[in-house]
XYZ file of C-alpha atoms in Angstrom:
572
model
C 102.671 76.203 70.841
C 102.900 72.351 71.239
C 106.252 72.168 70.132
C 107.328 75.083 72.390
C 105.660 73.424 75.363
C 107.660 70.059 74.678
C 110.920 71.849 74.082
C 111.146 74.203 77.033
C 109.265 73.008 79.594
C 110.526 69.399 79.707
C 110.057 69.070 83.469
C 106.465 67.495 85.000
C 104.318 70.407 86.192
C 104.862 69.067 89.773
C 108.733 70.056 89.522
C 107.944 73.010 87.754
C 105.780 74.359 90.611
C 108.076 74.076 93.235
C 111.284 75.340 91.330
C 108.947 78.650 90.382
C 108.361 78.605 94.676
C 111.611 78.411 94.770
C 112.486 81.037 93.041
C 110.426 82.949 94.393
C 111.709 82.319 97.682
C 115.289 83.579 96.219
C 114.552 86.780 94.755
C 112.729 87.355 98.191
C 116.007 87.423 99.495
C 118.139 90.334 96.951
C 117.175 94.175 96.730
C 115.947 94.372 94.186
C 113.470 97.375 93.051
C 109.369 96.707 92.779
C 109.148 96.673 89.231
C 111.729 94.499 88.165
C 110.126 91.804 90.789
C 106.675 92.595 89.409
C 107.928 91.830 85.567
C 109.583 88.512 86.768
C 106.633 87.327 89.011
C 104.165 88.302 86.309
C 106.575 86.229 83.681
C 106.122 83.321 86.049
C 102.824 83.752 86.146
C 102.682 84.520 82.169
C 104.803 81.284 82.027
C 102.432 78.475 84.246
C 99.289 79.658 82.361
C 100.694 79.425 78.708
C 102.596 76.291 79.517
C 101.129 74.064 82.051
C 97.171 73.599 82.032
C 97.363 71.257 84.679
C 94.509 70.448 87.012
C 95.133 69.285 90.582
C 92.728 66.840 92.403
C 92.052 68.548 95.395
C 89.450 65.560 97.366
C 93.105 64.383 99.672
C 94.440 67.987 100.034
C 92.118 69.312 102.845
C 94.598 68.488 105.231
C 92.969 68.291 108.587
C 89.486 67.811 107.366
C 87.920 69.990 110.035
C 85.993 73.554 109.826
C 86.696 74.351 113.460
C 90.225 73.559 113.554
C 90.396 75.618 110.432
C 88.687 77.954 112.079
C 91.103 77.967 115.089
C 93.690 78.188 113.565
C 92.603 81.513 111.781
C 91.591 83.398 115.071
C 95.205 82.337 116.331
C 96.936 84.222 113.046
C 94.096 87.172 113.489
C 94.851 87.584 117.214
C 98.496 87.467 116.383
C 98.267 89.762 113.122
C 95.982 92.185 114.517
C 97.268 93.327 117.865
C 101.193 93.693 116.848
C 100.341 97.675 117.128
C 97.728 97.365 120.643
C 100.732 99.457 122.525
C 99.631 102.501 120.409
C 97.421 104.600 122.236
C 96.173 106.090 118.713
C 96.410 104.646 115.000
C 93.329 106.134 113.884
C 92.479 109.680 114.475
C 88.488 108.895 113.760
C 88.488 106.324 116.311
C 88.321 108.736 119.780
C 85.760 110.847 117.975
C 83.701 108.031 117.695
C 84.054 106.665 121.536
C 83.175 110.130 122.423
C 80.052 110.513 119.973
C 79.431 107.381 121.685
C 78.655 107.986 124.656
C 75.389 109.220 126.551
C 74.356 109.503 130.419
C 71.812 106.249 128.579
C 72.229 103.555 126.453
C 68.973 104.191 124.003
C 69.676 108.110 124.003
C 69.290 108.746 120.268
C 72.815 109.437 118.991
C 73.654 113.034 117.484
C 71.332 114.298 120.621
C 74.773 115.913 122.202
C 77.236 115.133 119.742
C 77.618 114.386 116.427
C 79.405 111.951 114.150
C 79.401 111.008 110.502
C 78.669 107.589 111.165
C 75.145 106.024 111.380
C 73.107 105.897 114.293
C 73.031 102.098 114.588
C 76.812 102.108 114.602
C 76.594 104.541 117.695
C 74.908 101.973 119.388
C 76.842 98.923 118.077
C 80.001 100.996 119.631
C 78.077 101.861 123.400
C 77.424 97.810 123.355
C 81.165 96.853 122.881
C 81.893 99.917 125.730
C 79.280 97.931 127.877
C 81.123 94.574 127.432
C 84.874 95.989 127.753
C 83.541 97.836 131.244
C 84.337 101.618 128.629
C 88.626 99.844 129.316
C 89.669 101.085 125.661
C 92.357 98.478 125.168
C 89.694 95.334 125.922
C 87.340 97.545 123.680
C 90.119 97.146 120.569
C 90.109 93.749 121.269
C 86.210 93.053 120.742
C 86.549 94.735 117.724
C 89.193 91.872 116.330
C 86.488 89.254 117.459
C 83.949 91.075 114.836
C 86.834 91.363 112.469
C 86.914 87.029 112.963
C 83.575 86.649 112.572
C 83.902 88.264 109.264
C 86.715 86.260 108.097
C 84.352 83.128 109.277
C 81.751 84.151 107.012
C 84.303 84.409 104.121
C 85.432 81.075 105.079
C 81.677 79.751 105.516
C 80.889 81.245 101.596
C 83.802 80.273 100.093
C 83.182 76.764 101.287
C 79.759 77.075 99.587
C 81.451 78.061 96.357
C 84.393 75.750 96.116
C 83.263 72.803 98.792
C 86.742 72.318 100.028
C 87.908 73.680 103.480
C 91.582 74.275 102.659
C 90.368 76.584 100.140
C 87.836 78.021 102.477
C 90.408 78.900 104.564
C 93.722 79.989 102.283
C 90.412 82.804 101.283
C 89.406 83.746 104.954
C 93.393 83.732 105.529
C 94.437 85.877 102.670
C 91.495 88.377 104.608
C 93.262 88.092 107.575
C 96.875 88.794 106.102
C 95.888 91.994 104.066
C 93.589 93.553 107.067
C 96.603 92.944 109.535
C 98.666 95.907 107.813
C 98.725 98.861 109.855
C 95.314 100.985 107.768
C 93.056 98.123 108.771
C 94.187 97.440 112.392
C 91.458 99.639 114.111
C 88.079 99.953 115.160
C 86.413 101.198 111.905
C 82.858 101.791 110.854
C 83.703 99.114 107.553
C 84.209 96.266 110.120
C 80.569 96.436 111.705
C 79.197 96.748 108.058
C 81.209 93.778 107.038
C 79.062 91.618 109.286
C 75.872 92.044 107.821
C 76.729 92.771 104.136
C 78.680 89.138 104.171
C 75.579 86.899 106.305
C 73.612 88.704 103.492
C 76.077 87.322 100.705
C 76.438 84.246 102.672
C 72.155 83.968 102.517
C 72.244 84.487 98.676
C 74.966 81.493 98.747
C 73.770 79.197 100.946
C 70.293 78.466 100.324
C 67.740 78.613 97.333
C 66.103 81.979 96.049
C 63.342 82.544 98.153
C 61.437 85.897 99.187
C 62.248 85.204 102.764
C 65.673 85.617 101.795
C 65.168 88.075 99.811
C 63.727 90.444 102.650
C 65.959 89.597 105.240
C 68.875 90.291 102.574
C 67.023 93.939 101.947
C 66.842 94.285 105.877
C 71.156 93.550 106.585
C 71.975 95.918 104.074
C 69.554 98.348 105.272
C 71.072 97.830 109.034
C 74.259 97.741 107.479
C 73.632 101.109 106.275
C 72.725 102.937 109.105
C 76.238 102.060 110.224
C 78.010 103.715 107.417
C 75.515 105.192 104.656
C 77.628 104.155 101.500
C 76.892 100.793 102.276
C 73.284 100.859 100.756
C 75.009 100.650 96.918
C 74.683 96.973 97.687
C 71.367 96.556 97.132
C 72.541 96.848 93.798
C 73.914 93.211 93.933
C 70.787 91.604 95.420
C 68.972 93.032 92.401
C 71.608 91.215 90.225
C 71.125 87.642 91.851
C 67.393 88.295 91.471
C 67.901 88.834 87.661
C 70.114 85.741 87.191
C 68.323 83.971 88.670
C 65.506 84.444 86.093
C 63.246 86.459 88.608
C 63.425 89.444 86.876
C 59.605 89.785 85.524
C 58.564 88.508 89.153
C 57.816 92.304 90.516
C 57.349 90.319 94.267
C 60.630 89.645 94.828
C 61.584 93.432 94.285
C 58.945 94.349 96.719
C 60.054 91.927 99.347
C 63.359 93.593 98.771
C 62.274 97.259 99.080
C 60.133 96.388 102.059
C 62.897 94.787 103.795
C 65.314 97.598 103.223
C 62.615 100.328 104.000
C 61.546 99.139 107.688
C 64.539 99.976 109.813
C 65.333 103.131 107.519
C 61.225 104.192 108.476
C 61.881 102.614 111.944
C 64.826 105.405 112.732
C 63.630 107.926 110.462
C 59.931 108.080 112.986
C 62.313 107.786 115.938
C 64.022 111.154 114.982
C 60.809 112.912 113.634
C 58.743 111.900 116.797
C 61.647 113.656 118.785
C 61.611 116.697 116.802
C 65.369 115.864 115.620
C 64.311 114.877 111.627
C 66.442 117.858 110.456
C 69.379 116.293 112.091
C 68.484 112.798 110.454
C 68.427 114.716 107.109
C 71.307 116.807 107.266
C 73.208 113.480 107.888
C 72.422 110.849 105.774
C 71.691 113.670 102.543
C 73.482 117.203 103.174
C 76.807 115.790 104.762
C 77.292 112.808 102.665
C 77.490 114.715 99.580
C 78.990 117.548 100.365
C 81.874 115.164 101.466
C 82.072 113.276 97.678
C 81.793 117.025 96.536
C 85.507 117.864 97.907
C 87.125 114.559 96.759
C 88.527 113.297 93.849
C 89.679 109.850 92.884
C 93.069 109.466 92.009
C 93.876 105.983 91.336
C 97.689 106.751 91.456
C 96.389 106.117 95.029
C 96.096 102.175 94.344
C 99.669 102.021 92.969
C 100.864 103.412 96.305
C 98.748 101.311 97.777
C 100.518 97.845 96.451
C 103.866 99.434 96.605
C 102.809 99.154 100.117
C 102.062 95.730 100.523
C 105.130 95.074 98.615
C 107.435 96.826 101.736
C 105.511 95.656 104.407
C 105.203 91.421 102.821
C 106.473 90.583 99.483
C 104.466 87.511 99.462
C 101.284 89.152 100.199
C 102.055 91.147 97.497
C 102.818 88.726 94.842
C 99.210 86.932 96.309
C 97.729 90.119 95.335
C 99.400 90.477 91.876
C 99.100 86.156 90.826
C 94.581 86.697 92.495
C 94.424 90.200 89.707
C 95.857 88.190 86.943
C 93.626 85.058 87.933
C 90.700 87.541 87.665
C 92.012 88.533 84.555
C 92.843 84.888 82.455
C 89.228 84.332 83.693
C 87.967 87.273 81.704
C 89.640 86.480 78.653
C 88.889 82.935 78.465
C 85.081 84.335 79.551
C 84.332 81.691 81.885
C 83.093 84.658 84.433
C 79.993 84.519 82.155
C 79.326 80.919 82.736
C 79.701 81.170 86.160
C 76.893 82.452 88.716
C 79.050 82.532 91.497
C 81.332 84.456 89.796
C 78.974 87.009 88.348
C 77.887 87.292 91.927
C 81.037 87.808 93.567
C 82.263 90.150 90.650
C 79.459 92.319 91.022
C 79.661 92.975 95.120
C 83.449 93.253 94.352
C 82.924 96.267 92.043
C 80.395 97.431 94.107
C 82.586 97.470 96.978
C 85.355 99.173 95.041
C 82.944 102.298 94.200
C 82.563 102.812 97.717
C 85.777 103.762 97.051
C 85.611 105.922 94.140
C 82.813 107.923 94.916
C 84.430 108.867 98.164
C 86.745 110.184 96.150
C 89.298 110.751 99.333
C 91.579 107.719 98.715
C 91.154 106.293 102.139
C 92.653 103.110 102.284
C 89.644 102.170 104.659
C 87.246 102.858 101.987
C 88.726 99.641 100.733
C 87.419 97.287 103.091
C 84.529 95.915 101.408
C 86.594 95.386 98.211
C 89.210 93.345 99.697
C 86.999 91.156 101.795
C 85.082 90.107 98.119
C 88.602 89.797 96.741
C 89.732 87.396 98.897
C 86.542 85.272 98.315
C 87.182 85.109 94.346
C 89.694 82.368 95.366
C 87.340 79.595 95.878
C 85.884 80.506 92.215
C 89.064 78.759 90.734
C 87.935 75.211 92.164
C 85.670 72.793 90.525
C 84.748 69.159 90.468
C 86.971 68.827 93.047
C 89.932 70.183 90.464
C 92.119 73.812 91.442
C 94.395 75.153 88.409
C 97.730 75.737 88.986
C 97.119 79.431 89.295
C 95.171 79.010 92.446
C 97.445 76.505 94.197
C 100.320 78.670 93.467
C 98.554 81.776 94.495
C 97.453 79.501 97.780
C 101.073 78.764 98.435
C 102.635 82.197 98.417
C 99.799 83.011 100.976
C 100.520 80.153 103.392
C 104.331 81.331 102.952
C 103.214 85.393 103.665
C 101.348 83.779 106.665
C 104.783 82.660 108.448
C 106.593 85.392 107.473
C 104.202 87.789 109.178
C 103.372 85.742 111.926
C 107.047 85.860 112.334
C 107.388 89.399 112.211
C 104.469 90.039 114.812
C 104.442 87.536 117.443
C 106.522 88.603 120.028
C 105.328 92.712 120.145
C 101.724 90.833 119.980
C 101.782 88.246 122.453
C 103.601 91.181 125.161
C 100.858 93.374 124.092
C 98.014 90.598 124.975
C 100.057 88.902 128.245
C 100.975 92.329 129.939
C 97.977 93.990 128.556
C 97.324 96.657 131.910
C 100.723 96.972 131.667
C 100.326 98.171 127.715
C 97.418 100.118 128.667
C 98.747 102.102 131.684
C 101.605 103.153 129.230
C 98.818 104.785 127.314
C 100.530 108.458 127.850
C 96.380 110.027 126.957
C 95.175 107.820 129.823
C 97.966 109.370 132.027
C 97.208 113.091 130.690
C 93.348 112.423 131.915
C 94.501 111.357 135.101
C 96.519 114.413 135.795
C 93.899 116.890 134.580
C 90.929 115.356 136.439
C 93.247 115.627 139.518
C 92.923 118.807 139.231
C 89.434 119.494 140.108
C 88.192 118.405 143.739
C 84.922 119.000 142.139
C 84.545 116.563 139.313
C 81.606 118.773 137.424
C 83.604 120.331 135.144
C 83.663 120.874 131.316
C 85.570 120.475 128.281
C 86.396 122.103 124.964
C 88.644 120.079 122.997
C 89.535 120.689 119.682
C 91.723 117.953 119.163
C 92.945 114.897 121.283
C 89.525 114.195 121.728
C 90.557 110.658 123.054
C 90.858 112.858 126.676
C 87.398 113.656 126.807
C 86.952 109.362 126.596
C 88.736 108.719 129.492
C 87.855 111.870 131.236
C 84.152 110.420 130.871
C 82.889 114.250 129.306
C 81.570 115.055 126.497
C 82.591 118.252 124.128
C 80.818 121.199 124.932
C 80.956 122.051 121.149
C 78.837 119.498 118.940
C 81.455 118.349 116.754
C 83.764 115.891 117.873
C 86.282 115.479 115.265
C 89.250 117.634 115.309
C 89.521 118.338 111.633
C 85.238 118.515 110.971
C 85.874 121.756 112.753
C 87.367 123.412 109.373
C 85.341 121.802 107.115
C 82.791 124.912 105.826
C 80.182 121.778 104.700
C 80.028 120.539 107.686
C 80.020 123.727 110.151
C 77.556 125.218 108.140
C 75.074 122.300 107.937
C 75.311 121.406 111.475
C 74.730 125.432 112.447
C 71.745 125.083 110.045
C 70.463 122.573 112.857
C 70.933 124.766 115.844
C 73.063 122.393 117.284
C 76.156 123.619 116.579
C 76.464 127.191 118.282
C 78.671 130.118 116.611
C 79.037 133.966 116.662
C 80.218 136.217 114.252
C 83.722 135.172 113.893
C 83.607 131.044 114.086
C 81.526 128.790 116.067
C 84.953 127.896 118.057
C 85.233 131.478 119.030
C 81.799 130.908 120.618
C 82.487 128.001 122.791
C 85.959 129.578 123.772
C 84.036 132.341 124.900
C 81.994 130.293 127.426
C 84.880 130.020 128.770
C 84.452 126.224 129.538
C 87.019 124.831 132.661
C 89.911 123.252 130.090
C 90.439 123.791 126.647
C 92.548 121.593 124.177
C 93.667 122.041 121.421
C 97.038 121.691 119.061
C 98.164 124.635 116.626
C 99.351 122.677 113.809
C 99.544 119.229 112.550
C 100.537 117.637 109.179
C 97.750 117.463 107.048
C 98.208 115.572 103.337
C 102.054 115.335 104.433
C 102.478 118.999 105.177
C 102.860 121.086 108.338
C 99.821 122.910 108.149
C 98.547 125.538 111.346
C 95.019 124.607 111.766
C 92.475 126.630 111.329
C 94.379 129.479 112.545
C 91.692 131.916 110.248
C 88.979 131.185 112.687
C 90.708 130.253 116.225
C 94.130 131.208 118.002
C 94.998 127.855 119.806
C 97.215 129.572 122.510
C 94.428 130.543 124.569
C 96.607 132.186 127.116
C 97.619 135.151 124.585
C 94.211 136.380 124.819
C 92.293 134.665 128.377
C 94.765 135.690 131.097
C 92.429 133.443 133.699
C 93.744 130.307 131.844
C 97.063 128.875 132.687
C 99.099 125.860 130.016
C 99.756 122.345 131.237
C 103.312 121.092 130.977
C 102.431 118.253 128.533
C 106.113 117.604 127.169
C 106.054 113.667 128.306
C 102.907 112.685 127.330
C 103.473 114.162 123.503
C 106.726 112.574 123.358
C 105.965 109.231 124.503
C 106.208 106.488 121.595
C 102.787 104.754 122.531
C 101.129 107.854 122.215
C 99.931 107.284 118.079
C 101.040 104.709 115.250
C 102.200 107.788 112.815
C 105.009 109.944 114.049
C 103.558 114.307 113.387
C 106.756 116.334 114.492
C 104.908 118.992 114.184
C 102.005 118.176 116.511
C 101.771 119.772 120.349
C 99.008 118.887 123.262
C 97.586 122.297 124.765
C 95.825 121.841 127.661
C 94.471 124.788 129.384
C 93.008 124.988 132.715
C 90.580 128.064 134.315
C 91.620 129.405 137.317
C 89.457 129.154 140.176
């Protein structure tokens, strides 16, 4: 191996890391096909870790020296990143049904009272507080939600500073965050990005200061918040219970007990708020009976992840090969087994695989479901520094991330910074918004009710709430769910469907749409249980002329041909 490494690699490792960036920056440029790229980056990659060892002293490369202009400069690149798609009205379809499950004639109303969600109760309330603050003006209320996405990446900056005590590292790891949550799947106002906030402070906790029951608790009590935002979110308890063992704490039953105590209070805290109000059934029926009757009709394919990278590879090659050099990092680091000498790493390993069976058991291949994964992911960076030394690896990896960073930055400015400058411009093209207008002008009297079945994002702006209990368009042909939530007696039926029932109250408009593509197919929905052309069959109805609104290109992110707005009004 010596005698190969003088032969063919002649050059200093210097000149060899910038020809290979070269390169790089080359075959960026031809057509070539995903797997031939993949087998030439990962023989580059193959090539610097058989043949060049060298450490870099890293004490003169943190550049500016400063966490907040660090810091600065990220929520620049996040702004920038994360509102290149704010002139969609919709990317999300889960998004409206949680502003509408949101909402309540009172801020403490217990959520699931009038409508119901799949989401925790404290997220219901985490969503009426950034309503409060954006004055319930949907566009300023996306925006909020990319301030809690910075805060996260400031906590991954603030742990991996912790870990690898240098703030260029810190933030190449809070950017590489930034970079993979600015693709289209992760720009929007998910459940994951209010759990993010308390699962990392916890991580940061464990990080930051000495093992101490204090700790401890209040670790027990952010997961426990955490998961009465999204209930999946309580497998990390899992990785306190590994820092307690590594730490040697393991035959010290207190710090267990200051863990279940801390986890237990707010879950007893909401449970008695629910039981006191005679609603405990509906507690039950969605933390237990929902949850796992939706694992129960998934599967994991993990096909799913390849299409997943082959993604990142079309929308930033870059951010791609950052992906690819960080898994075979991970992997050298296993083979060499230096993960075992490393607590940091053990730690960070452990919420990473946690993280990624949030996935798995979901079994729906969600690319959301991946949040908590790739936020742990980016953090394993800062593991490849130490005494003030980084591999080659890493500052490679680093590199092609700070070149992804331009080239998206690039790509986004400009639809971004029009978005932000002429923002009521952006959101009076809403075409939704303009829909609401038109059908509240309809009524002199403004006490009127809805039924919709779909574009629930109308019932937002129209300030109503569904008549029927469910909110989400496609929960309304799920049997698990109809059934459970009739069980509760909040969800109303007759003998054909519980739709037919609240079509037969005849509320004052109905929407609905007849079809949509479901799994990439055209599929007529539900059309076993519920006729959306209401007209065929309720002659005191007449059909809003819609055509604009559905084919303006704000209205949602992903293009369904196939998709129509019905909107049908009672006659007087």
């Amino acid at each position: 191996m010596k005698l190969l490494k003088n032969k063919i690699f002649i050059l200093n490792p210097n000149t060899q890391f910038f020809i290979v960036l070269a390169l790089l920056i080359v075959l960026d440029l031809f057509q070539i096909s995903i797997r031939s790229k993949s087998i030439i980056f990962i023989g580059i990659l193959l090539s610097l870790y058989l043949f060049n060892n060298q450490n870099y002293k890293i004490k003169n490369m943190d550049f500016f020296g400063k966490k907040n202009f660090y810091l600065l400069i990220l929520f620049i690149v996040l702004m920038i990143t994360q509102n290149k798609y704010l002139n969609f009205e919709i990317i999300s379809i889960d998004i409206p049904s949680y502003l509408v499950a949101s909402r309540s004639e009172n801020f403490f109303e217990i959520p699931f009272l009038q409508q119901w969600e799949s989401k925790g109760p404290v997220f219901i309330y985490l969503y009426r507080f950034l309503l409060f603050l954006s004055n319930d003006n949907y566009l300023f209320f996306r925006i909020l939600n990319d301030l809690l996405l910075f805060i996260s990446s400031t906590f991954i900056f603030l742990i991996s500073y912790e870990i690898g005590k240098n703030y260029f590292f810190s933030f190449i790891s809070s950017l590489f965050f930034v970079l993979v949550t600015s693709h289209v799947w992760y720009v929007t106002e998910l459940s994951e990005i209010y759990c993010l906030l308390f699962i990392l402070a916890q991580y940061y906790l464990l990080i930051k200061y000495p093992i101490s029951k204090k700790y401890i608790f209040i670790s027990g009590l952010l997961i426990s918040v955490s998961s009465l935002i999204n209930q999946s979110t309580a497998i990390f308890i899992i990785g306190v219970l590994i820092f307690i063992y590594f730490f040697k704490k393991f035959n010290e039953i207190s710090y267990y007990v200051f863990l279940v105590i801390g986890f237990l209070i707010p879950q007893i805290a909401f449970y008695l708020i629910y039981f006191f109000n005679d609603l405990s059934i509906i507690y039950f029926t969605n933390y237990v009976k929902i949850p796992f009757g939706y694992v129960n009709t998934g599967k994991f394919e993990i096909y799913e992840l390849v299409v997943w990278l082959r993604r990142y590879f079309k929308y930033n090659e870059f951010l791609y090969f950052s992906i690819i050099g960080l898994i075979f990092l991970g992997f050298t680091d296993i083979i060499k087994k230096n993960i075992v000498n490393s607590y940091n790493k053990i730690l960070n390993i452990s919420y990473l695989v946690l993280g990624f069976l949030i996935y798995v058991i979901a079994g729906h291949s969600y690319q959301h479901h991946l949040f908590y994964s790739i936020a742990f992911f980016t953090i394993f960076i800062s593991n490849f520094i130490s005494k003030d030394k980084v591999n080659i690896l890493s500052l490679f990896v680093s590199f092609l991330i700070i070149i992804s960073t331009f080239q998206i930055i690039s790509t986004s400015f400009n639809q971004s910074f029009n978005n932000l400058i002429k923002h009521k411009e952006t959101y009076d093209n809403y075409p939704l918004k303009n829909l609401a207008s038109e059908i509240d002008q309809i009524f002199e009297n403004k006490d009127y009710n809805v039924l919709a079945v779909d574009h629930v994002l109308l019932l937002f702006y129209l300030e109503k709430l569904n008549i029927s209990y469910i909110v989400h368009p496609f929960n309304n042909f799920e049997p698990y769910i109809v059934d459970a939530l009739v069980n509760t007696k909040k969800l109303k039926t007759n003998d054909y469907s519980h739709l037919s029932y609240y079509v037969e109250l005849e509320p004052d408009v109905i929407i609905c749409a007849p079809q949509t593509i479901i799994d990439g197919s055209p599929t007529k929905i539900g059309s076993n249980i519920f006729n959306c052309e209401v007209t065929d069959y309720k002659k005191n109805y007449f059909k809003l002329d819609t055509n604009k609104y559905l084919e303006n290109p704000n209205r949602e992110y992903y293009y369904d041909p196939y998709i129509s707005i019905d909107v049908f009004i009672k006659n007087e």
